[in-house]
């Protein structure tokens, strides 16, 4: 398992743009620093799955989705 890369985040975002939809990224192995920076600039929510399989927000866009009442 490897952390999600910048290219992984960009491909997800481009696919979502093609379908005119929003996207969310879930990862078991986390994200590279470059992937996190690109996700922040594109407002792509990033989540990491903990040992119980519960998604944990990684960036501000994910925290907005995870916030109570969201």
N, CA, C and O atoms as CSV, one atom per row, in Angstrom:
chain,resi,resn,atom,element,x,y,z
A,1,UNK,N,N,0.834,-1.167,0.000
A,1,UNK,CA,C,0.000,0.000,0.000
A,1,UNK,C,C,0.886,1.240,0.000
A,1,UNK,O,O,1.892,1.308,0.707
A,2,UNK,N,N,0.490,2.211,-0.805
A,2,UNK,CA,C,1.219,3.474,-0.883
A,2,UNK,C,C,0.243,4.627,-0.688
A,2,UNK,O,O,-0.934,4.512,-1.032
A,3,UNK,N,N,0.722,5.726,-0.143
A,3,UNK,CA,C,-0.134,6.903,-0.024
A,3,UNK,C,C,-0.598,7.370,-1.400
A,3,UNK,O,O,0.111,7.218,-2.395
A,4,UNK,N,N,-1.791,7.937,-1.440
A,4,UNK,CA,C,-2.324,8.490,-2.688
A,4,UNK,C,C,-1.421,9.632,-3.150
A,4,UNK,O,O,-0.934,10.423,-2.342
A,5,UNK,N,N,-1.210,9.699,-4.451
A,5,UNK,CA,C,-0.297,10.682,-5.020
A,5,UNK,C,C,-1.038,11.900,-5.571
A,5,UNK,O,O,-2.266,11.923,-5.653
A,6,UNK,N,N,-0.271,12.885,-5.936
A,6,UNK,CA,C,-0.807,14.083,-6.578
A,6,UNK,C,C,-1.603,13.690,-7.820
A,6,UNK,O,O,-2.698,14.204,-8.047
A,7,UNK,N,N,-1.055,12.783,-8.618
A,7,UNK,CA,C,-1.740,12.338,-9.840
A,7,UNK,C,C,-3.067,11.658,-9.512
A,7,UNK,O,O,-4.049,11.844,-10.230
A,8,UNK,N,N,-3.107,10.879,-8.447
A,8,UNK,CA,C,-4.345,10.215,-8.036
A,8,UNK,C,C,-5.441,11.236,-7.741
A,8,UNK,O,O,-6.580,11.086,-8.183
A,9,UNK,N,N,-5.085,12.268,-6.994
A,9,UNK,CA,C,-6.051,13.311,-6.638
A,9,UNK,C,C,-6.502,14.069,-7.891
A,9,UNK,O,O,-7.691,14.339,-8.060
A,10,UNK,N,N,-5.556,14.409,-8.764
A,10,UNK,CA,C,-5.910,15.131,-9.990
A,10,UNK,C,C,-6.812,14.295,-10.892
A,10,UNK,O,O,-7.754,14.827,-11.480
A,11,UNK,N,N,-6.542,13.002,-11.011
A,11,UNK,CA,C,-7.381,12.130,-11.849
A,11,UNK,C,C,-8.795,12.032,-11.296
A,11,UNK,O,O,-9.761,12.064,-12.058
A,12,UNK,N,N,-8.927,11.912,-9.971
A,12,UNK,CA,C,-10.252,11.884,-9.359
A,12,UNK,C,C,-10.997,13.180,-9.638
A,12,UNK,O,O,-12.164,13.156,-10.026
A,13,UNK,N,N,-10.332,14.302,-9.443
A,13,UNK,CA,C,-10.949,15.613,-9.659
A,13,UNK,C,C,-11.365,15.785,-11.117
A,13,UNK,O,O,-12.464,16.269,-11.390
A,14,UNK,N,N,-10.510,15.400,-12.050
A,14,UNK,CA,C,-10.839,15.521,-13.473
A,14,UNK,C,C,-12.026,14.640,-13.852
A,14,UNK,O,O,-12.886,15.048,-14.633
A,15,UNK,N,N,-12.067,13.443,-13.302
A,15,UNK,CA,C,-13.205,12.558,-13.570
A,15,UNK,C,C,-14.496,13.179,-13.049
A,15,UNK,O,O,-15.523,13.141,-13.728
A,16,UNK,N,N,-14.451,13.743,-11.861
A,16,UNK,CA,C,-15.633,14.396,-11.300
A,16,UNK,C,C,-16.049,15.587,-12.153
A,16,UNK,O,O,-17.240,15.803,-12.378
A,17,UNK,N,N,-15.084,16.356,-12.627
A,17,UNK,CA,C,-15.398,17.513,-13.479
A,17,UNK,C,C,-16.058,17.066,-14.785
A,17,UNK,O,O,-16.979,17.721,-15.272
A,18,UNK,N,N,-15.593,15.964,-15.346
A,18,UNK,CA,C,-16.169,15.432,-16.578
A,18,UNK,C,C,-17.625,15.054,-16.370
A,18,UNK,O,O,-18.450,15.238,-17.264
A,19,UNK,N,N,-17.945,14.526,-15.198
A,19,UNK,CA,C,-19.305,14.109,-14.880
A,19,UNK,C,C,-20.123,15.214,-14.219
A,19,UNK,O,O,-21.268,14.986,-13.830
A,20,UNK,N,N,-19.549,16.405,-14.090
A,20,UNK,CA,C,-20.217,17.545,-13.445
A,20,UNK,C,C,-20.729,17.187,-12.050
A,20,UNK,O,O,-21.886,17.438,-11.710
A,21,UNK,N,N,-19.850,16.604,-11.264
A,21,UNK,CA,C,-20.209,16.197,-9.911
A,21,UNK,C,C,-19.076,16.540,-8.954
A,21,UNK,O,O,-17.986,16.917,-9.384
A,22,UNK,N,N,-19.330,16.410,-7.673
A,22,UNK,CA,C,-18.290,16.597,-6.660
A,22,UNK,C,C,-17.620,15.260,-6.391
A,22,UNK,O,O,-18.152,14.211,-6.754
A,23,UNK,N,N,-16.466,15.293,-5.762
A,23,UNK,CA,C,-15.760,14.061,-5.452
A,23,UNK,C,C,-15.258,14.093,-4.012
A,23,UNK,O,O,-15.106,15.153,-3.405
A,24,UNK,N,N,-15.008,12.911,-3.495
A,24,UNK,CA,C,-14.448,12.714,-2.158
A,24,UNK,C,C,-13.442,11.580,-2.275
A,24,UNK,O,O,-13.714,10.590,-2.956
A,25,UNK,N,N,-12.300,11.697,-1.636
A,25,UNK,CA,C,-11.260,10.677,-1.721
A,25,UNK,C,C,-11.113,9.991,-0.366
A,25,UNK,O,O,-10.937,10.648,0.659
A,26,UNK,N,N,-11.190,8.653,-0.377
A,26,UNK,CA,C,-10.962,7.836,0.811
A,26,UNK,C,C,-9.694,7.027,0.582
A,26,UNK,O,O,-9.507,6.462,-0.496
A,27,UNK,N,N,-8.823,6.964,1.580
A,27,UNK,CA,C,-7.570,6.231,1.457
A,27,UNK,C,C,-7.282,5.457,2.734
A,27,UNK,O,O,-7.617,5.893,3.835
A,28,UNK,N,N,-6.660,4.309,2.566
A,28,UNK,CA,C,-6.201,3.543,3.720
A,28,UNK,C,C,-4.785,3.948,4.115
A,28,UNK,O,O,-4.434,3.932,5.295
A,29,UNK,N,N,-3.975,4.310,3.123
A,29,UNK,CA,C,-2.554,4.581,3.355
A,29,UNK,C,C,-2.222,6.061,3.460
A,29,UNK,O,O,-1.048,6.410,3.583
A,30,UNK,N,N,-3.194,6.926,3.415
A,30,UNK,CA,C,-2.933,8.351,3.527
A,30,UNK,C,C,-2.607,8.992,2.184
A,30,UNK,O,O,-2.931,8.443,1.130
A,31,UNK,N,N,-1.970,10.147,2.229
A,31,UNK,CA,C,-1.715,10.968,1.054
A,31,UNK,C,C,-0.311,11.545,1.116
A,31,UNK,O,O,0.206,11.819,2.199
A,32,UNK,N,N,0.297,11.726,-0.031
A,32,UNK,CA,C,1.576,12.422,-0.060
A,32,UNK,C,C,1.326,13.896,0.239
A,32,UNK,O,O,0.198,14.376,0.135
A,33,UNK,N,N,2.382,14.606,0.609
A,33,UNK,CA,C,2.254,16.048,0.870
A,33,UNK,C,C,1.771,16.782,-0.380
A,33,UNK,O,O,0.968,17.710,-0.285
A,34,UNK,N,N,2.258,16.369,-1.542
A,34,UNK,CA,C,1.847,17.002,-2.798
A,34,UNK,C,C,0.363,16.752,-3.076
A,34,UNK,O,O,-0.340,17.642,-3.553
A,35,UNK,N,N,-0.105,15.548,-2.779
A,35,UNK,CA,C,-1.522,15.218,-2.985
A,35,UNK,C,C,-2.406,16.056,-2.072
A,35,UNK,O,O,-3.457,16.545,-2.489
A,36,UNK,N,N,-1.977,16.219,-0.830
A,36,UNK,CA,C,-2.757,17.032,0.112
A,36,UNK,C,C,-2.803,18.492,-0.330
A,36,UNK,O,O,-3.849,19.135,-0.243
A,37,UNK,N,N,-1.688,19.011,-0.798
A,37,UNK,CA,C,-1.645,20.402,-1.257
A,37,UNK,C,C,-2.555,20.598,-2.465
A,37,UNK,O,O,-3.284,21.587,-2.536
A,38,UNK,N,N,-2.518,19.664,-3.416
A,38,UNK,CA,C,-3.358,19.783,-4.610
A,38,UNK,C,C,-4.833,19.645,-4.232
A,38,UNK,O,O,-5.674,20.384,-4.745
A,39,UNK,N,N,-5.148,18.719,-3.351
A,39,UNK,CA,C,-6.539,18.561,-2.905
A,39,UNK,C,C,-7.036,19.836,-2.247
A,39,UNK,O,O,-8.178,20.243,-2.462
A,40,UNK,N,N,-6.191,20.467,-1.450
A,40,UNK,CA,C,-6.578,21.732,-0.830
A,40,UNK,C,C,-6.852,22.796,-1.881
A,40,UNK,O,O,-7.828,23.538,-1.774
A,41,UNK,N,N,-6.003,22.876,-2.892
A,41,UNK,CA,C,-6.192,23.905,-3.926
A,41,UNK,C,C,-7.417,23.631,-4.791
A,41,UNK,O,O,-8.001,24.563,-5.345
A,42,UNK,N,N,-7.813,22.366,-4.914
A,42,UNK,CA,C,-8.983,21.994,-5.723
A,42,UNK,C,C,-10.235,21.792,-4.873
A,42,UNK,O,O,-11.299,21.490,-5.413
A,43,UNK,N,N,-10.128,21.951,-3.566
A,43,UNK,CA,C,-11.224,21.729,-2.608
A,43,UNK,C,C,-11.763,20.306,-2.664
A,43,UNK,O,O,-12.971,20.087,-2.579
A,44,UNK,N,N,-10.858,19.338,-2.807
A,44,UNK,CA,C,-11.235,17.919,-2.793
A,44,UNK,C,C,-11.146,17.421,-1.352
A,44,UNK,O,O,-10.073,17.467,-0.749
A,45,UNK,N,N,-12.260,16.947,-0.792
A,45,UNK,CA,C,-12.214,16.414,0.570
A,45,UNK,C,C,-11.420,15.103,0.624
A,45,UNK,O,O,-11.641,14.202,-0.185
A,46,UNK,N,N,-10.501,15.009,1.577
A,46,UNK,CA,C,-9.690,13.816,1.767
A,46,UNK,C,C,-10.029,13.185,3.110
A,46,UNK,O,O,-10.095,13.860,4.137
A,47,UNK,N,N,-10.240,11.883,3.077
A,47,UNK,CA,C,-10.487,11.121,4.290
A,47,UNK,C,C,-9.523,9.957,4.343
A,47,UNK,O,O,-9.125,9.424,3.307
A,48,UNK,N,N,-9.148,9.563,5.544
A,48,UNK,CA,C,-8.360,8.360,5.769
A,48,UNK,C,C,-9.249,7.427,6.579
A,48,UNK,O,O,-9.961,7.871,7.480
A,49,UNK,N,N,-9.213,6.137,6.262
A,49,UNK,CA,C,-10.003,5.167,7.016
A,49,UNK,C,C,-9.162,4.650,8.184
A,49,UNK,O,O,-8.047,4.165,7.993
A,50,UNK,N,N,-9.712,4.761,9.395
A,50,UNK,CA,C,-8.973,4.278,10.556
A,50,UNK,C,C,-9.090,2.757,10.652
A,50,UNK,O,O,-9.677,2.132,9.768
A,51,UNK,N,N,-8.549,2.159,11.693
A,51,UNK,CA,C,-8.521,0.704,11.829
A,51,UNK,C,C,-9.913,0.081,11.927
A,51,UNK,O,O,-10.076,-1.108,11.651
A,52,UNK,N,N,-10.905,0.858,12.313
A,52,UNK,CA,C,-12.276,0.341,12.392
A,52,UNK,C,C,-13.029,0.556,11.089
A,52,UNK,O,O,-14.170,0.115,10.948
A,53,UNK,N,N,-12.389,1.240,10.123
A,53,UNK,CA,C,-13.047,1.540,8.852
A,53,UNK,C,C,-13.823,2.844,8.870
A,53,UNK,O,O,-14.550,3.157,7.927
A,54,UNK,N,N,-13.665,3.598,9.941
A,54,UNK,CA,C,-14.361,4.883,10.068
A,54,UNK,C,C,-13.555,5.970,9.368
A,54,UNK,O,O,-12.362,6.124,9.632
A,55,UNK,N,N,-14.197,6.728,8.473
A,55,UNK,CA,C,-13.477,7.809,7.799
A,55,UNK,C,C,-13.116,8.939,8.764
A,55,UNK,O,O,-13.937,9.366,9.576
A,56,UNK,N,N,-11.884,9.410,8.660
A,56,UNK,CA,C,-11.405,10.539,9.449
A,56,UNK,C,C,-10.998,11.650,8.490
A,56,UNK,O,O,-10.232,11.395,7.562
A,57,UNK,N,N,-11.485,12.879,8.680
A,57,UNK,CA,C,-11.130,13.969,7.771
A,57,UNK,C,C,-9.646,14.305,7.850
A,57,UNK,O,O,-9.048,14.276,8.926
A,58,UNK,N,N,-9.062,14.623,6.703
A,58,UNK,CA,C,-7.644,14.946,6.608
A,58,UNK,C,C,-7.422,16.426,6.310
A,58,UNK,O,O,-6.416,16.998,6.729
A,59,UNK,N,N,-8.359,17.053,5.587
A,59,UNK,CA,C,-8.174,18.454,5.216
A,59,UNK,C,C,-9.434,19.258,5.547
A,59,UNK,O,O,-10.437,18.704,5.998
A,60,UNK,N,N,-9.367,20.549,5.320
A,60,UNK,CA,C,-10.480,21.449,5.666
A,60,UNK,C,C,-11.748,21.102,4.898
A,60,UNK,O,O,-12.845,21.160,5.455
A,61,UNK,N,N,-11.609,20.740,3.619
A,61,UNK,CA,C,-12.795,20.386,2.819
A,61,UNK,C,C,-13.501,19.163,3.415
A,61,UNK,O,O,-14.731,19.101,3.425
A,62,UNK,N,N,-12.739,18.204,3.905
A,62,UNK,CA,C,-13.326,17.016,4.552
A,62,UNK,C,C,-13.951,17.368,5.890
A,62,UNK,O,O,-15.003,16.833,6.241
A,63,UNK,N,N,-13.319,18.262,6.642
A,63,UNK,CA,C,-13.861,18.673,7.927
A,63,UNK,C,C,-15.217,19.362,7.762
A,63,UNK,O,O,-16.096,19.210,8.610
A,64,UNK,N,N,-15.391,20.121,6.670
A,64,UNK,CA,C,-16.684,20.769,6.418
A,64,UNK,C,C,-17.782,19.724,6.193
A,64,UNK,O,O,-18.913,19.915,6.638
A,65,UNK,N,N,-17.463,18.640,5.518
A,65,UNK,CA,C,-18.433,17.575,5.286
A,65,UNK,C,C,-18.721,16.821,6.583
A,65,UNK,O,O,-19.857,16.416,6.829
A,66,UNK,N,N,-17.707,16.636,7.399
A,66,UNK,CA,C,-17.796,15.862,8.635
A,66,UNK,C,C,-18.408,16.664,9.790
A,66,UNK,O,O,-18.725,16.093,10.834
A,67,UNK,N,N,-18.572,17.943,9.620
A,67,UNK,CA,C,-19.074,18.810,10.697
A,67,UNK,C,C,-20.524,18.465,11.048
A,67,UNK,O,O,-21.302,18.081,10.176
A,68,UNK,N,N,-20.880,18.603,12.320
A,68,UNK,CA,C,-22.264,18.367,12.717
A,68,UNK,C,C,-23.218,19.267,11.935
A,68,UNK,O,O,-22.968,20.461,11.776
A,69,UNK,N,N,-24.301,18.689,11.457
A,69,UNK,CA,C,-25.292,19.451,10.697
A,69,UNK,C,C,-24.963,19.634,9.230
A,69,UNK,O,O,-25.727,20.265,8.501
A,70,UNK,N,N,-23.834,19.092,8.783
A,70,UNK,CA,C,-23.464,19.252,7.376
A,70,UNK,C,C,-24.269,18.333,6.491
A,70,UNK,O,O,-24.090,18.335,5.273
